[in-house]
Each structure stands twice: as structure tokens, then as C-alpha cells.
Amino acid sequence: MRILVCVKRVPAPGARINVTADGMAVDSAHLGFTTSPHEECAVEEAVRLVGEHGGEVTVMTLGPAAAEEQLRYAASVGADRFVLVPISEVDWDPQRTAAALAGSIADVESVDGAFDLVLFGNESADAGGFQVGVRVAHALGRPVVNGIKGVDIADGVASARREVDGGFEVYELPLPAVLGVKEGINLPRYPTMKGRLASKKAEVAVDERSVEVGGQVRVRLHRPVETVSETVILGTGPEAAPAVVDLLEELGLLP
Amino acid sequence: MSLLVICDHDRGTLAEASLEALAFGRPLAILAGLEMTAVVIGEGAEQAAVDLAAHGASTVHVASHELLTDFGPEAWGETVAQLVRASGTTVVLACGTDRGNEVVAHVAARLDQPFVANCRSVEPDAGDWTMTRVQWGGSLLEDVKLTADVVLVTVAHHVVEPALADVPAAGVVTSFRPDLDAALARTVVIDRVVLTRGVTLATAPVVVGGGRGVGSAEAFGPLEELADLLGGVVGCSRAVTNNGWRPHSDQVGQTGTRIAPEIYIASGISGAIQHWVGAMAARNILAINTDSEANMVARAGHAVIGDLHQVIPAIIEEIRRRRG
Ligand SMILES: Cc1cc2nc3c(=O)[nH]c(=O)nc-3n(C[C@H](O)[C@H](O)[C@H](O)COP(=O)(O)OP(=O)(O)OC[C@H]3O[C@@H](n4cnc5c(N)ncnc54)[C@H](O)[C@@H]3O)c2cc1C
Ligand SMILES: Nc1ncnc2c1ncn2[C@@H]1O[C@H](COP(=O)(O)O)[C@@H](O)[C@H]1O
């Protein structure tokens, strides 16, 4: 079983997200970077499935050269092969990203054969375009369902569960297939010492792609207007309890 | 020339979110000089189409085909793509729910057009349209310029309220039969599992949230007790789910659940922006934190500065005392 996971490197902001002076990017000067959470779970799911069925996990990212950090993190939790599609811009639009990833996947497949499963996150944490996985699946001519919170593979079929109000829906996709997964599908493992050592030695293939820009062009990023109100301090320590209960009473929450 | 609103329904029951898309689409269609039409797909579509005239749809396309037995993102996307080609549609709009965004992504892939997801505003123009869209689950906004033959957008959920049109539209119902390949049935829902739950995190009137400051799975006991006393549920931060102290279904935030309770009691939670976007719709927020400088304290309406392991039991005791 061969599984490919597409992950995106994103900044990890704290209390608020600051934007660069030109408004074109998140100001990441003092920030760490991470793998978008849904995709971190996608990597875990791939490693879990390969643990169960045998095979190998390839992880691909389109991003700056520094995105190698996220590929090495994937190596530290059990992924086997790595592809970086380097870009010199801050980010590519969704059409361009999808075309580049689809091209790169097709090239890997032309050598090693089709991946049984290609995993995406439901949406990227920063851009949140809700489309790259669907576009890639369409380009590859494979079935795809988003929002997946559970998957089992048997007899060449991926049985996938998706949460809806009051329960879940079940889909059955013949392999090769594509899934967009959501955080909560599993609890990603932490890297082990052995994993960390292996990740240092992991080889990252670099696949430069030249693709036309898409129709959606960034003009600027900005923070939504926030109404900041004064915080009423009800007290310090357990002595504040009566004031808290007064508040609950006022709100009619203590019948 | 028309603006087509994709209306979602669940086996005949129109989704509330689609009414938001119709309310958003009405002024947009007028500004752009377009007729507003709607499409409802699959079994039950006719039933779901009934109210659409009152919400301003001049024409309602009811799409049916034997493969369209239940929701299926590929089959729905292909159906809309064919309808766009057949009907002189120049703008496609849906509500940015999981399904809405997924179906429009399929339409975009099939028509090879850009797709701008989760817009808060859309400005039509003779040339390039512009829109403001949501990034980071609502923590950041992005202004974009769009060059496209067909404008494909979703409006972020809860940006507008459902509202009837001032004057009902004709709502002429026409049937549409897409030409669908059997292979598209591979992603149609084949089974549904219903889970009966009590109060859910998304709808609970009280949420008692716990973060890393709670310290362990066992230490959530008092939070559960307080939630029970108030008829609410427990929520948590991602630090908590990552530690395996609570299931992901309890997580509040960008990659968890959006809550909107009467009060959110956020204890031992620093208030990172990704947590905040899930909590900010709460009517009242009470932060309990040892750190008076914590972001959650700054953003909350009320706060108690102190150790949650002492404060929460004291609140429980006080409620019990008053109830006698
Ligand atoms: C793309 C992305 C998406 C994310 N999505 C989410 C999401 O959906 N939901 C989410 O929650 N996070 C999310 N995060 C993670 C987020 O950035 C924070 O890391 C996380 O919310 C921190 O959790 P916390 O507040 O519990 O922990 P911390 O930040 O460690 O804060 C702990 C707080 O507890 C206080 N404290 C400690 N001990 C006590 C005590 N005894 N009594 C009272 N107070 C005490 C401390 O003063 C501190 O304020 C996301 C991150 C990224 C990058
Ligand atoms: N630059 C990228 N590199 C690799 N994968 C990406 C990239 N951008 C998006 N993806 C994948 O596509 C999914 C959907 O992204 P989006 O359409 O931006 O919401 C993400 O969850 C990732 O799995």
C-alpha cells in the first residue's frame, strides 16, 4: 500500500496574527512554523494505515525551501519518502498550487506506479481555500471526499466516514482514491528519539515546477475589526466564587 | 444571464445555510444586473424547492438522475457544472458549509475556473470582481481580485441571516437532467449512522472549558461537575486534545467546534487566536487564569485571577450552598 500525503507549512501565531507592512503576508518574523493540523493528522493516518497493511508513506509539500522542516517532522513520525516543490513567492493561489502538486504527483507515479491513496487536509490552516485536494483529484481522475474523520481499507476499497449533524455519513471509494481528512480522525504521535535521528538522514527530492498563476490574486491581508471591552475582574482565588455565582444568576443560568 | 445559488438539502429538508446564500445573493444579483436562480439536486429536491421563490429565486432548477440518490460531492459538482454550461450562468454562489465549499470546489475543477471560498463581501465589477474572504478560520481577512469567466464563490457561514425577499420571485420550477457517468456514484453517500446525543458542544447554553492549566485528564472532574450543575458541557483547547486528556469532539477553535453559549467559562486557557475564533461567538466569557496578562483574560468580559483547581470547586460549593 503506497500513500501520498500533501502537507503545507504554516506559521504558528499566538495571541493574534500580524500582517507585514505591505499587507501581503503574515508577519512571521518572530513565529515558529508548523504543519497545518488537519494534515498532521493525515500523515498520522497514512503511517497508521501502512503499519496495518504494509507499504510506504510519501509526503509532499509546495513551499519555501524551509518547508523541508515539515517534511523532516513527517520523517520523525514515520513517513518514508519526501518531495519538496519549491516556490520563491510567499504562497501560490489554489489553482496554481493544485496544478503543480498534480504535476509532481503524476511524475512520481510515472516512475513508481499510482499511489493507492492520496491524502489532503480538509482545508489549509492559513489560506483555507477548501479546494486544492479536490482539484488534484480531478486532475488525476480519482474519486475524492472531504471532511473525513475515519477510514478503513479492505479489498481495494476505502470506507470513509464523515461527520454530519447528529451522526455520520459513509462513503466507499474504490482505490486509487483521494481523501481530505479532518483533525480528530486520530491523535498524532510524538516523534521518538529514533524517529528524530532518522529524520536528519531523510532524503528530500526537490521537484521544481513552472505553472501559470490562477485567477484569484491577493490584494492584501488585514485583521478583522475587534471590539475590545474592559475586563471586569471578579476577584482573586476561591474568594471570587460568590461574585461568579452572582453573575451566573444574573444571566439566568441558575434555575 | 444569471447568478445561480446552490441550495443544499437533506433528503428534502432545505438547509438553513442555503437561505443565507439566497439572502447574500439577492443584493449581489441586483448590483451585477443578473437574475437570481437556484438549483436543488437529487431525491427530495422538489420538496426542498418549495420555499425558494419566497427567498427570491426567479427560476428553480430541480436536478434529478437515478445516480443522485443522496448527497455525493462529485455527482453534485458535475451536475452544477453541466447546468452552468447549459443555462448562461455567470456567477455560482453557495454557503460556505462543508458541503457548500466541497461542491463548489468540484464545479471549479470541472470548469477550470478559480473558486473564492468563504467570502464576507463580494463586489461585482465590469472587469475583475473583488471580494473579502476569511483566512485562518476567521482570524484574518484577505482582499482578493478575481479574473474569471464564471465567478465561483461561497459566502462564509453566519455572515448574513436568512431573510425572505421583500417581494417573492416567480420561482418557476424547471427540471434538469444531467448526463452522469456511473463512475460518479462512487462518492455518493451509501450509509448514514445516527448518533443520538444530548446537549452538543455547538449548541450548549453553558460551556466549561479547560486548557493545559487543568493538568491532566482526571483533573477535568470538577469541570464536568460544574458543567452538569449548569446544564452545560465541557470544552477544551487543542493542548488538551493533543495530550490525550479529552477527545477531539470537545475541542473548541479553528480546527475544532465553534461554540455560541450564553457563557463560556474558560479555565487554564491562554486564549491563542485559533482557540479564540471558536469561542468568540459566546455571549459572555469568564476567564479563570493564574496569569492576569493572559490573552483570554484580556478578551473576556469577566475574569477571576487564580488557580482553577481552587476556584472551580469554590464555585461548585457556592452554587450548592445557594440551592440549599
Ligand atoms: C493552525 C492551527 C490551528 C489551531 N487550532 C486550534 C483549535 O482549534 N483550538 C485550540 O484550542 N487551539 C488550536 N491551536 C493551538 C493554539 O495555538 C494553542 O497552542 C492552544 O490553544 C493552547 O492551549 P492552552 O491555552 O490550553 O495552553 P497554553 O497556551 O499553554 O495556556 C495554558 C494557560 O493556562 C494557565 N494556567 C496554568 N495553570 C493554571 C491554573 N492552575 N489555574 C488557572 N490557569 C492556569 C496559564 O496561565 C496559561 O494561560 C491551533 C494552532 C494552529 C497553529
Ligand atoms: N502548498 C501546499 N503544499 C502541499 N499541500 C498543500 C498546499 N496547499 C494546500 N495543500 C493541501 O491541500 C489541502 C487543501 O488546501 P486549501 O485548498 O488551501 O484549503 C490542504 O489541507 C493540504 O493538504
XYZ file of C-alpha atoms and ligand atoms in Angstrom:
655
model
C 0.000 0.000 0.000
C 1.531 3.305 -1.101
C 0.143 6.505 0.351
C 0.951 10.106 -0.506
C 0.176 12.992 1.858
C 0.223 16.668 0.826
C 1.100 18.982 3.718
C 1.523 22.733 3.989
C 3.965 24.689 6.154
C 2.155 27.441 8.060
C 3.226 29.943 10.724
C 2.082 29.216 14.304
C 0.799 32.549 15.627
C -0.023 33.140 19.283
C -2.475 35.707 20.631
C -3.015 37.485 17.294
C -1.925 37.320 13.687
C 0.152 40.259 12.495
C 0.490 41.208 8.861
C 3.623 42.547 7.133
C 3.747 46.277 6.281
C 2.851 45.643 2.622
C -0.152 43.561 3.680
C 0.870 40.613 1.519
C 1.861 38.053 4.154
C 1.582 37.044 7.784
C 4.426 38.639 9.714
C 6.281 35.514 10.760
C 9.494 37.219 11.891
C 9.046 36.029 15.486
C 6.989 32.928 14.833
C 7.671 29.231 14.646
C 6.202 27.159 11.820
C 4.157 24.022 11.885
C 2.296 21.572 9.669
C -1.323 22.556 9.163
C -3.242 20.489 11.813
C -5.578 18.529 9.519
C -2.534 17.457 7.511
C -0.603 16.433 10.595
C -3.475 14.023 11.191
C -3.346 12.945 7.530
C 0.318 11.969 7.991
C -0.563 10.044 11.162
C -3.401 8.250 9.338
C -1.065 7.289 6.477
C 1.560 5.937 8.892
C -1.162 4.051 10.768
C -2.584 2.500 7.570
C 0.853 1.461 6.348
C 1.539 -0.011 9.783
C -1.588 -2.111 9.326
C -1.283 -3.039 5.643
C 2.419 -2.617 4.870
C 3.821 -0.246 2.268
C 5.266 3.224 2.428
C 4.300 6.840 3.004
C 5.444 9.714 0.789
C 4.975 13.297 1.946
C 4.902 16.223 -0.478
C 4.850 19.940 0.153
C 4.823 23.040 -2.005
C 6.512 25.897 -0.229
C 9.755 27.708 0.533
C 12.985 25.723 0.905
C 12.449 25.959 4.678
C 9.370 23.712 4.321
C 11.899 20.884 4.436
C 11.429 21.266 8.214
C 7.849 19.970 7.923
C 8.963 17.061 5.714
C 11.608 16.125 8.285
C 8.984 16.289 11.010
C 6.902 13.825 8.981
C 10.001 11.619 8.762
C 10.341 11.717 12.537
C 6.838 10.274 12.946
C 7.292 7.514 10.408
C 6.974 8.748 6.804
C 9.422 7.236 4.314
C 9.852 9.470 1.263
C 9.769 13.226 0.724
C 9.204 15.655 -2.113
C 9.590 19.432 -1.926
C 8.097 21.573 -4.690
C 9.978 24.813 -4.094
C 8.449 28.256 -4.645
C 10.028 31.648 -4.182
C 6.778 33.542 -3.515
C 5.096 33.590 -0.075
C 2.278 31.380 -1.307
C 0.675 30.238 -4.546
C -3.012 30.603 -5.356
C -5.105 27.423 -5.132
C -5.309 26.710 -8.882
C -1.573 27.103 -9.295
C -0.821 25.027 -6.183
C -3.122 22.244 -7.345
C -1.669 22.180 -10.861
C 1.879 21.978 -9.510
C 1.040 19.230 -6.992
C -0.898 17.227 -9.604
C 2.061 17.502 -11.987
C 4.539 16.445 -9.360
C 2.372 13.509 -8.237
C 1.973 12.358 -11.852
C 5.763 12.441 -12.284
C 6.379 10.330 -9.177
C 3.659 7.917 -10.318
C 5.109 7.594 -13.806
C 8.181 6.026 -12.201
C 6.713 4.078 -9.268
C 3.079 3.487 -10.241
C -0.088 5.032 -8.827
C -0.472 5.742 -5.114
C -3.320 3.714 -3.630
C -4.359 6.673 -1.558
C -3.595 10.396 -1.690
C -4.434 12.305 1.493
C -5.040 16.022 1.937
C -6.204 18.142 4.817
C -9.820 19.304 4.685
C -8.513 22.852 4.330
C -5.148 24.545 4.808
C -4.884 26.365 8.162
C -3.807 29.690 6.692
C -5.357 30.174 3.233
C -8.353 27.891 3.825
C -9.216 27.636 0.126
C -11.154 24.364 0.559
C -10.183 23.157 -2.919
C -6.615 22.011 -3.579
C -7.363 18.336 -2.820
C -10.492 18.324 -4.971
C -8.652 19.942 -7.885
C -5.764 17.479 -7.683
C -8.153 14.514 -7.506
C -9.981 15.785 -10.566
C -6.712 16.254 -12.461
C -5.700 12.678 -11.575
C -9.193 11.353 -12.390
C -9.747 9.860 -8.927
C -12.701 9.874 -6.560
C -12.437 12.279 -3.620
C -14.412 13.090 -0.482
C -13.574 15.794 2.047
C -14.159 16.112 5.799
C -13.152 12.535 6.590
C -12.918 11.536 10.266
C -12.437 7.798 9.868
C -11.118 5.436 7.203
C -10.695 1.689 6.778
C -9.162 -0.057 3.808
C -10.170 -3.532 2.688
C -10.263 -5.327 -0.660
C -9.253 -2.297 -2.697
C -11.953 -0.086 -1.186
C -11.598 2.849 1.198
C -14.555 3.071 3.535
C -14.645 6.649 4.810
C -16.767 8.337 7.469
C -17.741 11.957 7.552
C -19.373 13.775 10.461
C -22.708 15.465 9.898
C -25.285 16.880 12.295
C -26.424 14.041 14.509
C -24.186 11.299 13.147
C -22.028 10.393 10.186
C -22.223 9.527 6.520
C -20.377 6.598 4.989
C -18.672 6.634 1.579
C -16.985 3.748 -0.231
C -14.296 4.769 -2.675
C -12.555 2.295 -4.976
C -8.751 2.677 -4.836
C -6.842 4.587 -6.056
C -8.682 7.360 -4.247
C -8.198 10.753 -2.626
C -9.445 11.869 0.815
C -9.463 15.204 2.638
C -9.175 14.479 6.350
C -10.042 16.474 9.440
C -8.298 16.799 12.774
C -9.846 14.335 15.228
C -9.503 11.366 12.851
C -6.679 10.268 15.158
C -4.275 11.575 17.779
C -0.926 12.200 16.076
C 2.016 10.518 17.779
C 5.047 12.415 19.003
C 8.425 11.791 17.376
C 10.560 9.200 19.118
C 14.299 9.622 19.597
C 14.871 7.036 16.850
C 12.466 8.925 14.588
C 14.295 12.165 15.190
C 17.618 10.620 14.249
C 16.118 9.057 11.103
C 14.604 12.401 10.091
C 18.032 14.010 9.979
C 19.135 11.479 7.378
C 15.935 11.567 5.309
C 16.484 12.434 1.656
C 14.295 15.177 0.238
C 13.705 15.129 -3.516
C 13.288 18.612 -4.975
C 10.893 18.965 -7.884
C 10.798 22.407 -9.410
C 7.546 23.135 -11.341
C 6.669 26.033 -13.508
C 2.931 26.698 -13.584
C 0.802 29.657 -14.614
C -0.870 31.758 -11.943
C -4.586 31.243 -11.346
C -7.447 33.736 -11.391
C -7.514 34.577 -7.676
C -4.988 37.286 -6.806
C -4.209 38.568 -3.310
C -4.623 42.316 -2.871
C -3.911 42.493 0.864
C -4.372 40.785 4.195
C -5.870 42.557 7.188
C -7.190 41.781 10.644
C -10.935 41.868 11.262
C -12.069 44.759 13.446
C -12.318 43.605 17.034
C -14.363 45.284 19.714
C -12.230 45.213 22.825
C -14.102 45.593 26.083
C -12.745 46.171 29.542
C -12.423 43.009 31.586
C -14.271 43.071 34.887
C -12.105 41.252 37.435
C -14.498 39.430 39.763
C -11.788 38.686 42.288
C -8.749 36.631 43.101
C -8.735 32.961 44.031
C -11.630 30.992 45.595
C -12.963 34.116 47.342
C -14.269 35.189 43.923
C -16.821 32.336 43.881
C -19.823 34.342 45.208
C -19.256 37.027 42.572
C -19.105 34.330 39.857
C -22.346 32.773 41.056
C -23.964 36.243 41.183
C -23.029 36.622 37.523
C -24.485 33.205 36.645
C -27.692 34.163 38.469
C -27.876 37.485 36.641
C -27.627 35.634 33.330
C -30.461 33.357 34.407
C -28.273 30.283 34.319
C -29.094 29.107 37.836
C -32.689 27.952 37.713
C -27.520 35.842 -17.573
C -27.893 34.625 -14.063
C -26.463 34.117 -10.624
C -27.095 30.535 -9.567
C -27.421 29.653 -5.875
C -26.690 26.037 -4.964
C -29.268 25.039 -2.362
C -28.348 22.172 -0.097
C -30.944 19.914 1.425
C -31.004 16.770 3.448
C -33.409 14.282 1.898
C -35.913 17.032 1.142
C -35.321 19.364 4.081
C -33.759 22.605 2.851
C -30.587 23.545 4.764
C -30.854 26.816 6.723
C -27.430 27.741 5.397
C -28.798 27.859 1.844
C -31.192 30.606 2.922
C -28.134 32.607 3.945
C -26.704 32.166 0.446
C -30.003 33.338 -1.080
C -30.090 36.381 1.226
C -26.496 37.172 0.260
C -27.183 36.561 -3.439
C -30.219 38.865 -3.799
C -28.476 42.264 -3.488
C -25.451 40.886 -5.335
C -27.577 39.821 -8.320
C -29.184 43.270 -8.455
C -25.788 45.019 -8.317
C -24.429 42.766 -11.041
C -27.574 43.081 -13.162
C -28.269 39.354 -13.049
C -31.319 37.227 -12.481
C -31.073 35.058 -9.337
C -31.780 31.393 -9.925
C -31.384 28.334 -7.714
C -30.588 24.657 -8.096
C -31.643 21.773 -5.875
C -30.244 18.342 -6.574
C -31.317 14.731 -6.176
C -34.049 12.808 -4.395
C -36.212 15.159 -2.347
C -35.175 18.206 -4.376
C -38.724 19.058 -5.410
C -39.815 19.190 -1.808
C -36.824 21.371 -0.894
C -37.572 23.757 -3.769
C -40.916 24.900 -2.375
C -39.706 27.906 -0.351
C -37.176 29.232 -2.807
C -39.464 31.703 -4.606
C -40.134 33.460 -1.305
C -36.386 33.799 -0.912
C -36.012 35.425 -4.309
C -35.240 32.692 -6.845
C -36.795 33.527 -10.209
C -36.113 30.077 -11.600
C -35.548 26.898 -9.621
C -33.719 24.105 -11.391
C -34.618 20.732 -9.957
C -31.892 18.303 -10.988
C -32.656 14.617 -10.946
C -30.977 11.457 -12.127
C -31.051 7.873 -10.891
C -27.473 8.231 -9.563
C -28.491 11.194 -7.416
C -29.928 9.131 -4.584
C -28.233 11.016 -1.762
C -25.507 13.624 -1.325
C -22.427 12.982 -3.444
C -19.858 15.742 -3.917
C -18.643 14.602 -7.336
C -22.115 13.954 -8.772
C -23.431 17.247 -7.374
C -20.412 19.167 -8.686
C -20.737 17.612 -12.134
C -24.468 18.394 -12.171
C -23.880 22.064 -11.371
C -21.038 22.324 -13.907
C -23.368 20.997 -16.626
C -26.152 23.333 -15.567
C -23.777 26.314 -15.705
C -22.805 25.400 -19.256
C -26.432 24.871 -20.275
C -28.038 27.897 -18.635
C -25.994 31.054 -19.198
C -24.975 31.195 -15.545
C -22.098 33.623 -14.939
C -21.985 33.520 -11.119
C -22.332 30.488 -8.847
C -22.895 31.001 -5.120
C -23.300 28.648 -2.175
C -22.991 28.907 1.574
C -19.531 28.041 2.888
C -20.529 24.938 4.816
C -18.533 21.713 4.477
C -20.835 20.643 1.656
C -21.085 24.065 0.016
C -17.343 24.522 -0.220
C -16.834 20.965 -1.383
C -19.421 21.091 -4.155
C -18.192 24.448 -5.493
C -14.607 23.124 -5.465
C -15.818 20.314 -7.729
C -17.580 22.785 -10.013
C -14.367 24.846 -10.174
C -12.198 21.850 -11.007
C -14.601 20.812 -13.770
C -14.979 24.278 -15.306
C -11.274 25.026 -14.742
C -12.163 28.292 -13.020
C -10.935 29.927 -9.803
C -13.060 29.485 -6.663
C -13.064 32.027 -3.845
C -14.167 30.328 -0.625
C -15.780 31.883 2.443
C -16.335 35.469 1.337
C -17.626 38.131 3.696
C -18.302 40.584 0.882
C -18.342 40.431 -2.897
C -18.080 43.494 -5.170
C -19.174 42.973 -8.763
C -17.431 44.975 -11.439
C -17.436 45.256 -15.208
C -13.890 43.844 -15.177
C -12.350 41.964 -12.280
C -14.553 41.313 -9.269
C -13.149 41.842 -5.786
C -14.021 40.079 -2.576
C -13.002 39.917 1.058
C -12.597 36.361 2.257
C -11.863 34.580 5.505
C -8.446 33.089 6.270
C -7.293 31.273 9.411
C -10.874 30.315 10.255
C -11.799 33.988 10.721
C -8.709 35.389 12.448
C -7.569 37.123 9.290
C -9.214 38.582 6.192
C -7.903 38.624 2.639
C -8.940 41.031 -0.109
C -8.690 39.353 -3.494
C -9.138 40.281 -7.117
C -10.705 37.696 -9.372
C -10.208 37.148 -13.088
C -12.672 34.515 -14.244
C -15.160 33.565 -16.956
C -17.539 32.200 -14.352
C -17.412 33.672 -10.840
C -17.485 30.857 -8.253
C -17.860 31.913 -4.626
C -19.151 30.781 -1.261
C -20.320 33.157 1.438
C -18.893 32.384 4.874
C -21.465 30.713 7.133
C -23.279 33.120 9.508
C -22.177 36.286 7.677
C -25.799 37.045 6.770
C -29.063 35.946 8.367
C -31.687 34.098 6.341
C -34.405 36.561 5.269
C -37.399 36.460 2.969
C -37.289 38.598 -0.178
C -39.273 41.879 0.045
C -41.189 40.725 -2.988
C -41.338 36.991 -3.729
C -39.881 35.983 -7.091
C -41.585 33.856 -9.730
C -39.827 30.693 -8.627
C -40.582 28.893 -11.883
C -39.638 25.274 -11.374
C -37.852 23.578 -14.272
C -36.364 20.145 -14.280
C -32.800 19.474 -15.291
C -31.418 16.088 -16.172
C -27.631 15.959 -16.061
C -25.719 13.409 -18.080
C -23.857 11.496 -15.370
C -21.308 8.743 -15.718
C -21.945 5.759 -13.453
C -18.440 6.208 -12.024
C -19.654 9.311 -10.187
C -21.765 7.118 -7.929
C -18.508 6.049 -6.254
C -18.723 9.073 -3.944
C -22.438 9.117 -3.181
C -23.329 8.518 0.479
C -24.044 4.817 0.897
C -24.981 4.712 4.560
C -25.825 7.000 7.456
C -25.226 6.334 11.088
C -27.328 8.333 13.515
C -25.854 9.066 16.894
C -28.257 10.364 19.461
C -26.523 12.813 21.682
C -27.793 15.083 24.415
C -26.625 18.673 24.536
C -23.873 19.198 21.989
C -20.857 21.463 22.308
C -22.046 23.617 19.405
C -25.455 24.300 20.935
C -24.892 24.082 24.713
C -26.029 27.126 26.738
C -23.017 26.786 29.036
C -19.556 25.552 28.133
C -16.944 24.972 30.837
C -13.639 24.993 29.014
C -10.356 23.625 30.251
C -6.871 24.138 28.858
C -3.361 22.983 29.589
C -3.720 24.592 33.014
C -6.088 21.782 34.050
C -3.065 19.499 34.062
C -4.493 16.005 33.481
C -7.495 14.018 32.272
C -8.572 13.274 35.858
C -8.461 16.949 36.833
C -11.384 17.598 34.442
C -13.687 16.040 37.072
C -14.625 19.344 38.742
C -15.151 20.991 35.319
C -17.618 18.236 34.436
C -19.358 18.665 37.755
C -19.740 22.409 37.177
C -20.978 21.849 33.629
C -23.561 19.349 34.930
C -24.789 21.775 37.578
C -25.338 24.426 34.892
C -26.851 22.140 32.244
C -23.823 22.578 30.047
C -20.909 20.613 28.618
C -17.134 20.570 28.871
C -14.975 22.032 26.117
C -11.208 22.177 25.813
C -8.204 23.576 23.978
C -6.017 21.799 21.459
C -3.259 21.472 24.054
C -5.686 19.222 25.938
C -6.671 17.031 22.967
C -3.024 16.767 21.902
C -2.213 15.437 25.358
C -4.975 12.887 25.015
C -6.819 14.236 28.087
C -10.101 14.765 26.194
C -11.496 13.585 22.827
C -11.210 15.920 19.846
C -15.004 16.293 19.845
C -14.545 18.535 22.909
C -12.093 20.877 21.177
C -13.100 24.499 20.681
C -11.433 26.511 17.918
C -10.352 26.822 14.326
C -9.890 23.092 13.848
C -12.461 22.147 16.479
C -16.015 23.291 17.184
C -17.393 26.838 17.056
C -19.399 27.436 20.197
C -22.039 30.092 20.921
C -23.182 29.593 24.535
C -24.716 32.121 26.909
C -21.494 31.830 28.892
C -18.102 30.277 28.223
C -16.076 29.649 31.354
C -12.514 29.369 30.026
C -10.205 27.994 32.685
C -6.487 27.438 32.290
C -6.677 28.512 28.636
C -4.268 31.170 27.358
C -6.541 32.296 24.525
C -4.462 31.674 21.397
C -6.098 33.177 18.317
C -7.006 29.725 16.945
C -8.871 28.961 20.155
C -10.438 32.404 20.312
C -12.095 32.164 16.847
C -14.027 29.168 18.119
C -15.090 30.907 21.330
C -15.739 34.496 20.280
C -19.406 33.936 19.463
C -20.105 33.245 23.154
C -22.366 35.944 24.630
C -20.331 36.126 27.832
C -16.883 34.899 28.666
C -15.480 34.284 32.128
C -11.756 33.572 32.174
C -10.162 31.791 35.108
C -6.399 32.051 34.914
C -3.417 32.394 37.219
C -1.921 34.859 34.750
C -3.706 38.226 34.745
C -1.893 39.047 31.494
C -3.246 36.028 29.599
C -4.905 36.861 26.289
C -8.080 35.068 27.378
C -8.308 37.379 30.397
C -7.810 40.467 28.220
C -10.532 39.389 25.790
C -13.058 38.121 28.357
C -15.833 40.284 29.789
C -15.193 38.843 33.264
C -12.241 37.149 34.884
C -11.082 35.526 38.081
C -7.359 35.560 38.689
C -6.386 32.389 40.452
C -5.762 28.655 40.388
C -8.656 26.905 38.664
C -8.174 23.908 40.948
C -9.306 26.103 43.837
C -11.674 28.458 42.029
C -13.871 25.855 40.308
C -14.546 23.759 43.455
C -15.379 27.005 45.293
C -17.908 27.949 42.564
C -19.476 24.477 42.778
C -19.743 24.780 46.548
C -21.314 28.233 46.316
C -23.928 27.036 43.794
C -24.787 24.081 46.082
C -24.999 26.365 49.108
C -27.420 28.738 47.394
C -29.567 25.897 46.131
C -29.680 24.609 49.688
C -3.259 26.142 12.544
C -3.545 25.984 13.990
C -4.828 25.638 14.407
C -5.120 25.526 15.752
N -6.395 25.203 16.129
C -6.696 25.223 17.459
C -8.035 24.957 17.912
O -8.941 24.638 17.129
N -8.287 25.030 19.236
C -7.314 25.347 20.160
O -7.617 25.408 21.358
N -6.044 25.549 19.764
C -5.718 25.484 18.445
N -4.422 25.668 18.079
C -3.370 25.729 19.141
C -3.205 27.088 19.766
O -2.307 27.861 19.003
C -2.634 26.953 21.209
O -1.446 26.226 21.162
C -3.591 26.255 22.195
O -4.897 26.800 22.097
C -3.057 26.431 23.603
O -3.864 25.749 24.522
P -3.962 26.224 26.039
O -4.463 27.608 26.110
O -4.716 25.176 26.772
O -2.444 26.105 26.537
P -1.405 27.226 26.924
O -1.243 28.208 25.849
O -0.218 26.501 27.414
O -2.068 28.006 28.122
C -2.286 27.492 29.410
C -2.900 28.596 30.265
O -3.279 28.054 31.500
C -2.941 28.980 32.536
N -2.793 28.187 33.755
C -1.818 27.283 34.058
N -2.078 26.704 35.230
C -3.232 27.226 35.693
C -4.014 27.007 36.855
N -3.655 26.113 37.784
N -5.152 27.724 37.018
C -5.528 28.635 36.082
N -4.812 28.886 34.953
C -3.694 28.175 34.766
C -1.690 29.642 32.043
O -1.502 30.906 32.668
C -1.970 29.768 30.552
O -2.648 30.979 30.264
C -4.108 25.748 16.712
C -2.818 26.065 16.292
C -2.523 26.187 14.944
C -1.143 26.552 14.515
N 1.384 24.480 -0.541
C 0.856 23.265 -0.330
N 1.662 22.159 -0.300
C 1.142 20.930 -0.094
N -0.155 20.707 0.095
C -0.995 21.761 0.070
C -0.543 23.081 -0.151
N -1.615 23.906 -0.114
C -2.689 23.130 0.125
N -2.318 21.833 0.228
C -3.176 20.670 0.527
O -4.497 20.935 0.104
C -5.403 20.939 1.217
C -6.467 21.976 0.983
O -5.878 23.248 0.899
P -6.738 24.564 0.628
O -7.419 24.383 -0.676
O -5.744 25.683 0.621
O -7.693 24.692 1.767
C -4.509 21.192 2.411
O -5.103 20.701 3.602
C -3.254 20.440 2.029
O -3.382 19.041 2.260
